[in-house]
Coordinates of N, CA and C in Angstrom, one line a residue:
M72 N 0.7 -1.1 -0.1 CA 0.0 0.0 0.1 C 0.9 1.2 0.2
R73 N 0.5 2.2 -0.8 CA 1.2 3.5 -1.0 C 0.2 4.4 -0.1
V74 N 1.0 5.3 0.7 CA 0.3 6.3 1.4 C 1.1 7.9 1.3
V75 N 0.3 9.0 1.3 CA 0.9 10.1 1.4 C 0.2 10.9 2.0
I76 N 0.9 11.7 3.2 CA 0.7 12.6 4.2 C 1.2 13.7 3.8
A77 N 0.0 14.9 3.5 CA 0.4 16.1 3.1 C 0.3 17.0 4.3
T78 N 1.2 18.0 4.6 CA 0.8 18.5 6.0 C 1.8 20.0 6.2
I79 N 1.8 20.7 6.7 CA 2.9 21.8 6.9 C 3.3 22.5 8.1
K80 N 2.5 21.7 9.0 CA 3.1 22.2 10.3 C 4.3 21.4 10.9
T81 N 5.1 21.7 11.9 CA 6.2 21.3 12.1 C 5.8 19.7 13.1
W82 N 5.0 20.0 14.1 CA 4.5 19.0 15.0 C 4.0 17.8 13.9
N83 N 3.3 18.1 12.8 CA 2.7 16.9 12.0 C 3.8 16.1 11.2
I84 N 4.9 17.0 11.0 CA 6.0 16.6 10.1 C 6.9 15.7 10.7
T85 N 7.2 15.9 12.2 CA 7.7 15.2 12.9 C 7.1 13.9 13.3
N86 N 5.9 13.7 13.5 CA 5.1 12.5 13.5 C 5.0 11.8 12.7
A87 N 4.9 12.2 11.3 CA 4.8 11.7 10.3 C 6.0 10.9 9.9
K88 N 7.2 11.8 10.0 CA 8.4 11.0 9.7 C 8.3 9.8 10.9
K89 N 8.0 9.8 11.9 CA 8.0 8.6 13.0 C 7.5 7.4 12.4
I90 N 6.2 8.0 11.7 CA 5.4 6.8 11.7 C 5.7 6.2 10.2
K91 N 6.6 7.0 9.3 CA 7.1 6.4 8.2 C 8.4 5.3 8.7
N92 N 8.9 5.5 9.7 CA 9.9 4.8 10.0 C 9.4 3.7 10.8
L93 N 8.5 3.8 11.4 CA 7.6 2.5 11.8 C 6.9 1.4 10.8
Y94 N 6.6 2.0 9.8 CA 6.1 1.4 8.7 C 7.1 0.6 7.8
N95 N 8.5 0.9 7.9 CA 9.4 0.5 7.1 C 9.4 -0.9 6.7
S96 N 9.2 -1.8 8.0 CA 9.2 -2.9 7.9 C 8.1 -3.7 7.5
E97 N 7.1 -2.8 7.1 CA 5.5 -3.4 6.6 C 5.5 -3.3 5.3
D98 N 4.4 -3.9 4.8 CA 4.1 -3.4 3.4 C 3.5 -2.0 3.1
I99 N 4.0 -1.2 3.6 CA 3.2 0.0 3.6 C 4.3 1.4 3.0
E100 N 4.3 1.7 2.2 CA 5.4 3.0 1.8 C 4.6 4.5 2.0
I101 N 5.4 5.2 3.1 CA 4.5 6.3 3.1 C 5.4 7.8 2.9
S102 N 5.0 8.5 1.8 CA 5.4 9.7 1.3 C 5.2 10.8 1.8
L103 N 5.6 11.8 2.3 CA 5.2 13.0 2.9 C 5.8 14.2 2.0
I104 N 4.6 15.1 2.0 CA 4.3 16.0 1.3 C 4.5 17.5 1.9
T105 N 5.3 18.4 1.9 CA 5.2 19.6 3.0 C 5.1 21.0 2.2
N106 N 4.9 21.0 0.9 CA 5.0 22.0 -0.2 C 3.7 22.1 -1.2
K107 N 3.3 23.3 -0.8 CA 1.9 23.2 -1.9 C 2.2 23.0 -3.3
S108 N 3.4 23.3 -3.8 CA 3.6 23.1 -5.1 C 3.7 21.9 -5.4
E109 N 3.7 20.7 -4.5 CA 4.4 19.0 -4.8 C 2.9 18.6 -4.9
L110 N 1.7 19.2 -4.3 CA 0.5 18.7 -4.4 C -0.2 19.0 -5.8
N111 N 0.2 18.1 -6.9 CA -0.2 18.2 -8.0 C -0.7 16.6 -8.9
Y112 N -1.3 16.7 -9.6 CA -1.6 15.4 -10.1 C -0.6 14.6 -10.8
S113 N 0.4 15.5 -11.6 CA 1.7 14.6 -12.0 C 2.4 14.3 -11.1
T114 N 2.8 15.0 -9.9 CA 3.5 14.2 -8.8 C 3.0 12.8 -8.1
L115 N 1.9 13.4 -7.8 CA 0.7 12.1 -7.2 C 0.7 11.1 -8.3
K116 N 0.5 10.9 -9.3 CA 0.3 9.8 -10.0 C 1.4 9.2 -10.2
V117 N 2.7 9.8 -10.1 CA 3.8 8.9 -10.0 C 4.0 8.1 -8.6
I118 N 3.7 8.7 -7.7 CA 3.3 7.8 -6.4 C 2.2 6.9 -6.4
D119 N 1.4 7.2 -7.1 CA -0.4 6.7 -7.1 C -0.4 6.0 -5.7
P120 N -0.9 7.1 -5.1 CA -1.3 6.5 -3.2 C -2.8 5.8 -3.4
D121 N -2.7 5.1 -2.3 CA -4.1 4.3 -2.0 C -5.1 5.7 -1.3
Y122 N -4.1 6.1 -0.5 CA -5.0 7.1 0.5 C -3.9 8.2 0.3
I123 N -4.2 9.9 0.4 CA -3.6 10.9 0.6 C -4.2 11.7 1.9
F124 N -3.6 11.6 3.1 CA -3.9 12.2 4.5 C -3.8 13.6 4.4
F125 N -4.7 14.4 5.0 CA -4.3 15.8 5.5 C -4.2 16.3 6.9
P126 N -3.1 16.3 7.5 CA -3.4 16.4 8.9 C -4.0 17.7 9.3
H127 N -2.8 18.6 8.3 CA -3.0 20.3 8.6 C -2.7 20.7 7.3
W128 N -3.5 21.2 6.5 CA -3.4 21.9 5.2 C -3.9 23.1 4.9
S129 N -3.1 24.3 4.7 CA -3.9 25.6 4.7 C -4.6 26.0 3.1
W130 N -4.3 25.0 2.3 CA -4.9 25.6 0.9 C -6.0 24.6 0.4
I131 N -6.8 25.0 -0.5 CA -7.7 24.3 -1.2 C -7.1 23.0 -1.8
I132 N -7.6 22.2 -1.7 CA -7.2 20.9 -2.5 C -7.7 20.7 -4.0
P133 N -6.9 20.9 -4.8 CA -7.5 21.0 -6.6 C -8.3 19.7 -6.9
P134 N -9.2 19.8 -7.4 CA -10.2 18.7 -7.9 C -9.6 17.6 -8.6
E135 N -8.6 17.9 -9.4 CA -7.7 16.9 -10.2 C -7.2 15.9 -9.1
V136 N -6.9 16.4 -8.0 CA -6.1 15.5 -6.7 C -7.3 14.8 -6.1
Y137 N -8.5 15.6 -5.6 CA -9.3 14.6 -5.0 C -10.5 13.9 -5.6
D138 N -10.6 14.1 -7.3 CA -11.4 13.3 -8.0 C -10.6 12.1 -8.6
N139 N -9.2 12.0 -8.3 CA -8.7 11.1 -8.9 C -7.6 10.0 -7.8
F140 N -7.6 10.5 -6.6 CA -7.3 9.9 -5.5 C -8.0 10.0 -4.1
K141 N -7.8 8.8 -3.5 CA -8.5 8.8 -2.1 C -8.4 9.8 -1.1
C142 N -8.9 11.1 -1.0 CA -8.0 12.1 0.0 C -9.0 12.1 1.2
V143 N -8.3 12.2 2.4 CA -9.2 12.2 3.8 C -8.5 13.5 4.3
V144 N -9.3 14.5 4.9 CA -8.7 15.4 5.6 C -9.7 15.5 7.1
F145 N -8.6 16.2 8.0 CA -9.0 16.1 9.4 C -9.7 17.3 9.8
H146 N -10.7 17.5 10.6 CA -11.3 18.5 10.9 C -11.7 18.5 12.3
M147 N -11.3 19.4 13.2 CA -11.5 19.3 14.5 C -12.6 20.1 15.1
T148 N -13.8 19.4 14.6 CA -15.0 19.6 15.0 C -16.0 18.1 15.0
D149 N -17.2 17.9 15.7 CA -17.9 17.1 15.4 C -18.8 17.7 14.3
L150 N -18.2 17.2 13.0 CA -19.1 17.4 11.8 C -20.7 16.5 12.1
P151 N -21.5 17.4 11.3 CA -21.5 19.0 10.5 C -21.5 20.0 11.5
F152 N -21.2 19.8 12.8 CA -21.2 20.9 13.6 C -20.0 21.4 13.4
G153 N -20.0 22.6 13.0 CA -18.5 23.4 12.9 C -17.7 23.5 11.6
R154 N -18.5 23.3 10.5 CA -17.9 23.5 9.3 C -17.4 24.7 8.9
G155 N -16.1 24.7 8.2 CA -15.5 26.3 8.0 C -14.2 26.2 8.7
G156 N -13.9 27.6 8.8 CA -12.4 27.9 9.0 C -12.3 28.1 10.4
S157 N -11.0 28.3 10.8 CA -10.6 28.3 12.3 C -11.6 27.6 13.3
P158 N -11.6 26.3 13.1 CA -12.2 25.5 13.9 C -11.8 25.8 15.7
L159 N -10.6 25.8 15.9 CA -10.2 25.5 17.2 C -10.5 26.6 18.3
Q160 N -10.1 27.8 17.2 CA -10.2 29.4 18.0 C -12.0 29.8 18.1
N161 N -12.7 29.2 16.8 CA -14.3 29.2 17.1 C -14.7 28.6 18.7
L162 N -14.3 27.2 18.5 CA -14.7 26.3 19.6 C -14.3 26.9 21.1
I163 N -13.3 27.3 21.0 CA -13.1 28.0 22.5 C -13.6 28.9 22.6
T164 N -13.9 30.0 21.7 CA -14.8 31.5 21.8 C -16.0 30.9 22.6
K165 N -16.6 29.6 22.0 CA -17.8 29.3 22.4 C -17.7 28.8 23.6
G166 N -16.8 28.5 24.3 CA -16.8 27.8 25.8 C -16.6 26.3 25.6
I167 N -16.5 25.9 24.7 CA -16.2 24.2 24.5 C -15.1 23.8 24.6
E168 N -15.0 22.8 25.5 CA -14.0 21.9 26.5 C -13.2 21.2 25.5
D169 N -14.4 20.1 24.8 CA -14.2 18.8 24.2 C -14.6 18.9 22.9
T170 N -14.2 18.3 21.9 CA -14.9 18.1 20.9 C -14.2 16.7 20.0
K171 N -14.4 16.7 19.0 CA -14.2 15.3 18.2 C -13.3 15.9 16.8
I172 N -12.2 15.1 16.6 CA -11.7 15.2 15.4 C -12.4 14.3 14.3
S173 N -13.0 15.2 13.2 CA -13.6 14.4 12.5 C -12.7 13.9 11.2
A174 N -12.4 12.6 10.9 CA -11.8 12.5 9.3 C -12.9 12.3 8.5
I175 N -12.9 13.1 7.2 CA -14.0 13.2 6.3 C -13.2 12.9 5.0
K176 N -13.9 12.5 4.0 CA -13.5 12.1 2.7 C -13.8 13.5 1.7
V177 N -12.4 14.0 1.2 CA -12.8 15.2 0.5 C -13.3 15.3 -0.9
H178 N -14.5 16.1 -1.0 CA -15.0 16.6 -2.4 C -15.2 18.1 -2.5
K179 N -15.9 18.4 -3.3 CA -16.0 20.2 -3.5 C -16.6 20.7 -2.5
G180 N -17.0 20.6 -1.6 CA -17.8 21.1 -0.5 C -16.9 21.2 0.7
I181 N -16.7 22.3 1.2 CA -16.0 22.7 2.4 C -16.2 21.9 3.7
D182 N -15.5 20.7 4.3 CA -15.9 20.3 5.4 C -17.4 19.1 5.2
T183 N -17.7 19.1 4.0 CA -19.0 18.3 3.4 C -19.3 16.9 3.4
G184 N -17.9 16.3 3.2 CA -18.0 15.1 2.7 C -18.1 14.2 3.8
P185 N -18.2 12.8 3.2 CA -18.9 11.6 4.2 C -17.4 11.3 5.2
I186 N -17.9 10.6 6.3 CA -17.1 10.8 7.4 C -16.4 9.2 7.9
Y187 N -15.0 8.9 7.8 CA -14.6 7.6 8.1 C -14.7 7.4 9.4
L188 N -14.7 8.2 10.2 CA -14.5 7.9 11.6 C -14.0 9.4 12.6
K189 N -14.4 9.3 13.8 CA -14.2 10.5 14.8 C -13.3 9.8 15.9
R190 N -12.5 10.9 16.4 CA -11.8 10.9 17.8 C -12.3 11.7 18.5
D191 N -12.4 11.5 19.9 CA -12.2 12.8 21.2 C -10.8 13.6 21.2
L192 N -11.4 14.9 21.3 CA -9.9 15.8 21.6 C -10.5 17.0 22.8
N193 N -10.0 16.9 23.8 CA -9.8 17.8 24.7 C -9.1 19.3 24.5
L194 N -9.6 20.2 24.6 CA -9.1 21.4 24.3 C -8.5 22.4 25.3
N195 N -8.0 21.8 26.3 CA -7.5 22.4 27.2 C -6.0 22.6 26.9
G196 N -5.3 24.0 27.5 CA -4.1 24.4 27.1 C -3.8 25.3 26.0
T197 N -2.6 25.5 25.4 CA -2.6 26.5 24.4 C -2.7 25.9 23.2
A198 N -2.8 26.7 22.1 CA -3.2 26.1 20.6 C -2.3 25.2 20.4
E199 N -1.3 25.4 20.6 CA 0.1 24.6 20.1 C 0.1 23.1 21.0
E200 N -0.2 23.3 22.0 CA -0.7 22.1 22.9 C -1.7 21.0 22.3
I201 N -2.8 22.0 21.8 CA -3.8 21.2 21.6 C -3.6 20.4 20.1
F202 N -2.7 21.4 19.3 CA -2.5 21.0 17.9 C -1.4 19.5 18.4
L203 N -0.8 19.5 19.1 CA 0.4 18.5 19.3 C -0.4 17.2 19.9
R204 N -1.5 17.4 20.7 CA -2.6 16.4 21.2 C -3.1 15.4 20.0
A205 N -3.6 16.6 18.9 CA -4.3 16.6 18.2 C -3.6 15.6 16.9
S206 N -2.7 15.8 16.8 CA -1.5 15.5 15.9 C -1.3 13.8 16.0
K207 N -1.1 13.7 17.4 CA -0.8 12.3 18.0 C -2.0 11.4 17.6
I208 N -3.2 11.9 17.7 CA -4.1 10.8 17.6 C -4.4 10.9 16.0
I209 N -4.3 11.8 15.4 CA -4.5 11.8 13.8 C -3.3 10.7 13.5
I210 N -2.3 10.7 13.6 CA -1.3 10.1 12.9 C -0.7 8.7 13.2
F211 N -1.1 8.6 14.7 CA -0.6 7.2 15.4 C -1.9 6.4 15.6
D212 N -3.1 7.2 15.6 CA -4.3 6.3 15.5 C -5.1 6.3 14.3
M213 N -5.8 7.6 14.1 CA -6.8 7.6 13.1 C -5.8 6.8 11.6
I214 N -5.0 7.8 11.1 CA -4.5 7.3 9.7 C -4.2 5.8 9.9
P215 N -3.5 4.8 11.0 CA -3.1 3.6 10.8 C -4.8 2.8 10.8
F216 N -5.7 3.1 11.5 CA -6.8 2.7 11.5 C -7.6 2.7 10.2
I217 N -7.4 3.9 9.7 CA -8.3 3.7 8.4 C -7.3 2.8 7.2
I218 N -6.1 3.1 7.3 CA -5.2 2.3 6.3 C -5.4 0.6 6.7
K219 N -5.4 0.3 7.8 CA -5.5 -1.4 8.1 C -7.0 -2.0 8.1
N220 N -8.0 -0.8 8.2 CA -9.5 -1.4 8.4 C -10.4 -1.0 6.9
P221 N -10.8 -1.7 6.3 CA -11.8 -1.2 5.1 C -13.0 -0.5 5.4
I222 N -13.1 0.7 5.3 CA -14.0 1.7 6.0 C -15.2 2.4 4.6
T223 N -16.0 2.3 4.7 CA -16.8 3.2 4.0 C -17.4 4.3 4.5
P224 N -16.6 5.6 4.1 CA -17.4 6.8 5.0 C -18.6 6.9 5.0
K225 N -19.6 7.4 5.9 CA -20.9 7.7 6.2 C -21.2 9.0 5.9
K226 N -22.3 9.5 5.1 CA -22.7 10.7 5.3 C -23.0 11.2 6.4
Q227 N -22.8 12.5 6.6 CA -22.8 13.2 7.5 C -24.3 13.6 8.5
K228 N -24.6 13.4 9.8 CA -26.0 13.7 10.0 C -26.0 14.5 11.2
G229 N -26.9 15.3 11.3 CA -27.3 16.2 12.4 C -27.4 17.6 11.9
E230 N -27.5 18.7 12.7 CA -27.8 19.9 12.5 C -26.3 20.6 11.8
I231 N -26.4 21.3 10.8 CA -25.2 22.0 10.3 C -24.8 23.3 10.7
V232 N -24.0 23.5 11.4 CA -23.4 24.7 12.1 C -22.1 25.2 11.2
E233 N -22.2 26.2 10.7 CA -20.7 26.9 10.0 C -19.8 27.9 10.9
F234 N -18.6 27.5 10.8 CA -17.9 28.7 11.4 C -17.3 29.6 10.3
K235 N -16.9 30.9 10.9 CA -16.6 31.8 10.0 C -14.8 31.7 10.1
R236 N -14.0 31.5 9.2 CA -12.6 31.9 9.2 C -12.4 33.5 9.8
R237 N -11.4 33.2 10.9 CA -11.1 34.4 11.7 C -10.0 35.3 10.8
S238 N -9.9 36.7 10.9 CA -9.2 37.2 10.5 C -7.9 38.0 11.6
V239 N -7.0 38.4 11.2 CA -5.8 39.0 11.9 C -6.2 39.8 12.9
D240 N -7.0 40.8 12.6 CA -7.7 41.9 13.5 C -8.7 41.4 14.6
E241 N -9.2 40.2 14.3 CA -10.0 39.6 15.5 C -9.3 39.0 16.6
S242 N -8.0 39.2 16.4 CA -6.8 38.8 17.5 C -6.9 39.9 18.6
E243 N -7.0 41.2 18.7 CA -7.3 42.0 19.2 C -7.9 41.4 20.3
I244 N -7.5 41.7 21.4 CA -8.4 41.6 22.8 C -9.4 42.7 23.0
N245 N -10.7 42.7 22.9 CA -11.7 43.4 23.5 C -11.8 44.1 24.9
S246 N -11.7 45.0 25.1 CA -11.9 45.7 26.8 C -13.2 45.3 27.5
D247 N -14.4 44.2 26.5 CA -15.3 44.1 27.2 C -15.0 42.5 27.7
L248 N -13.9 42.0 27.3 CA -13.8 40.6 27.7 C -13.6 40.2 29.1
S249 N -13.9 38.9 29.7 CA -13.7 38.9 31.3 C -12.5 38.3 31.3
L250 N -11.7 38.1 32.4 CA -10.3 37.3 32.6 C -10.3 36.5 32.2
E251 N -11.5 35.2 32.2 CA -11.4 34.1 31.5 C -11.4 34.0 30.4
Q252 N -12.1 35.0 29.4 CA -12.3 35.1 28.1 C -10.8 35.7 27.5
I253 N -10.0 36.7 28.2 CA -8.8 36.9 27.8 C -7.9 35.9 28.0
Y254 N -7.9 35.0 28.8 CA -7.1 34.1 28.9 C -6.9 33.2 28.0
D255 N -8.3 32.8 27.4 CA -9.0 32.0 26.2 C -8.4 32.4 24.9
Y256 N -8.3 33.9 24.9 CA -8.4 34.4 23.6 C -6.4 34.0 23.4
I257 N -6.0 34.3 24.6 CA -4.5 34.2 24.4 C -4.0 33.1 24.0
R258 N -4.5 32.0 24.6 CA -4.4 30.3 24.8 C -4.5 29.9 23.4
M259 N -5.8 30.4 22.7 CA -6.2 29.7 21.4 C -5.2 30.3 20.3
L260 N -4.4 31.3 20.7 CA -3.8 31.9 19.4 C -2.3 31.5 19.8
D261 N -1.9 31.1 20.5 CA -0.5 30.6 20.8 C 0.0 29.4 20.3
G262 N -0.1 29.5 18.9 CA 0.6 28.2 18.4 C 1.3 28.8 17.1
E263 N 2.0 28.0 16.8 CA 2.8 28.0 15.0 C 2.0 28.6 14.2
G264 N 2.1 29.7 13.3 CA 1.6 30.0 12.4 C 0.2 31.1 12.6
Y265 N 0.0 31.3 14.0 CA -1.2 32.0 14.3 C -0.7 33.5 14.8
P266 N -1.5 34.4 14.5 CA -1.4 35.7 14.9 C -1.8 35.9 16.4
R267 N -0.5 36.2 17.2 CA -0.9 36.0 18.9 C -2.1 37.3 19.3
A268 N -2.8 36.7 20.2 CA -3.5 38.0 20.9 C -3.0 39.3 21.2
F269 N -3.1 40.3 20.9 CA -2.7 41.5 21.2 C -3.7 42.7 21.7
I270 N -3.2 43.7 22.1 CA -3.6 44.9 22.1 C -2.8 46.0 21.8
K271 N -3.4 47.0 21.6 CA -2.6 48.5 21.3 C -3.0 49.5 22.5
F272 N -1.9 50.3 22.7 CA -1.5 51.3 23.7 C -0.8 52.2 23.0
G273 N -1.6 53.4 22.5 CA -0.7 54.3 22.0 C -0.3 54.0 20.4
D274 N 1.0 54.0 20.3 CA 1.9 53.6 19.2 C 2.5 52.1 19.6
H275 N 1.8 51.4 20.5 CA 2.7 50.5 20.8 C 2.0 48.9 20.8
K276 N 2.3 47.9 20.4 CA 1.4 46.8 20.5 C 1.9 45.7 21.4
F277 N 0.9 45.0 22.2 CA 1.5 44.2 23.2 C 0.9 43.0 22.8
E278 N 1.7 41.8 22.4 CA 1.6 40.5 22.2 C 1.7 39.5 23.2
F279 N 0.7 38.7 23.5 CA 0.7 37.5 24.8 C 0.9 36.1 24.1
S280 N 1.7 35.6 24.9 CA 1.6 34.3 24.9 C 2.1 33.4 26.2
R281 N 2.3 32.1 26.3 CA 2.5 31.4 27.5 C 1.8 31.8 28.7
A282 N 0.6 31.9 28.5 CA -0.3 32.3 29.6 C -0.7 31.4 30.5
S283 N -1.0 31.6 31.8 CA -1.7 30.9 32.7 C -2.4 31.5 33.6
F284 N -3.9 30.9 34.1 CA -4.8 31.3 34.8 C -4.7 31.0 36.4
K285 N -4.3 31.6 37.4 CA -4.0 31.1 38.7 C -4.5 32.3 39.3
D286 N -5.2 32.1 40.8 CA -5.7 32.7 41.6 C -6.7 34.2 41.0
G287 N -7.4 33.8 40.1 CA -8.0 34.7 39.5 C -7.2 35.9 38.7
K288 N -6.0 35.8 38.3 CA -4.9 36.4 37.5 C -4.3 35.7 36.5
I289 N -4.0 36.6 35.3 CA -3.3 36.1 34.1 C -1.9 36.4 34.1
I290 N -1.1 35.2 34.0 CA 0.4 35.5 33.7 C 0.8 35.2 32.7
A291 N 1.6 35.7 31.8 CA 2.0 35.8 30.5 C 3.1 36.0 29.9
D292 N 3.8 35.8 29.0 CA 5.0 36.5 28.4 C 4.2 37.7 27.3
V293 N 4.8 38.8 27.3 CA 4.6 39.7 26.5 C 5.6 40.5 25.7
I294 N 5.1 40.7 24.2 CA 6.2 41.2 23.3 C 5.7 42.9 23.0
I295 N 6.3 43.7 23.4 CA 5.7 45.1 23.4 C 6.6 45.4 21.7
S296 N 6.1 46.1 20.9 CA 6.8 46.8 19.9 C 6.0 48.0 19.2
E297 N 6.6 48.4 18.4 CA 5.9 49.9 18.0 C 4.8 49.3 16.9
E298 N 4.1 50.2 16.7 CA 3.0 49.9 15.9 C 3.7 50.5 14.5
E299 N 3.3 49.5 13.1 CA 3.8 49.8 12.1 C 2.8 50.5 11.5

């Protein structure tokens, strides 16, 4: 069996390399794609994968790819609840502490494909800690399960709730938030590739990370810079 794992986050790349080494002795060949330009029909045709898995991919998957190969994307909500962008941040702002990772077959609709399986995911900690937790579940549990078990994905059932992708401007901490909400804002954006939670004070910008919430107080690292 030939498998492709397409991802751009360092934690997924690290874990993908580990599972690739684990399967060296088995009849499973795993290729890793970490660049948008490599995800095209010509490159994939040479590999001829049985599955292409997308643990974290920031671009639209071309139709020529998902029409010709079995593509599986992983979404951090209990679909059809939470279709759309910025699932982690939208979940946390809604006060949700536990979610599901849904493995879905890719087709033209965003997060609308049939579901292979779901796994539980807790949302405590920073964004990076949550993504690390999710990466282990996806790469060491969900992907091997799909590879080794013939699964027919099933149509999504339930109420459809759509999420909107968040913009950089929405990372600004509003003055009407409670301390708990400010803490959530900081931790949900504290991860690789995300604009950190910030406040503006005159000509300066305060960006926060590594927050903890103790005794009714937030303790965090801060970077202070001149506004551009």
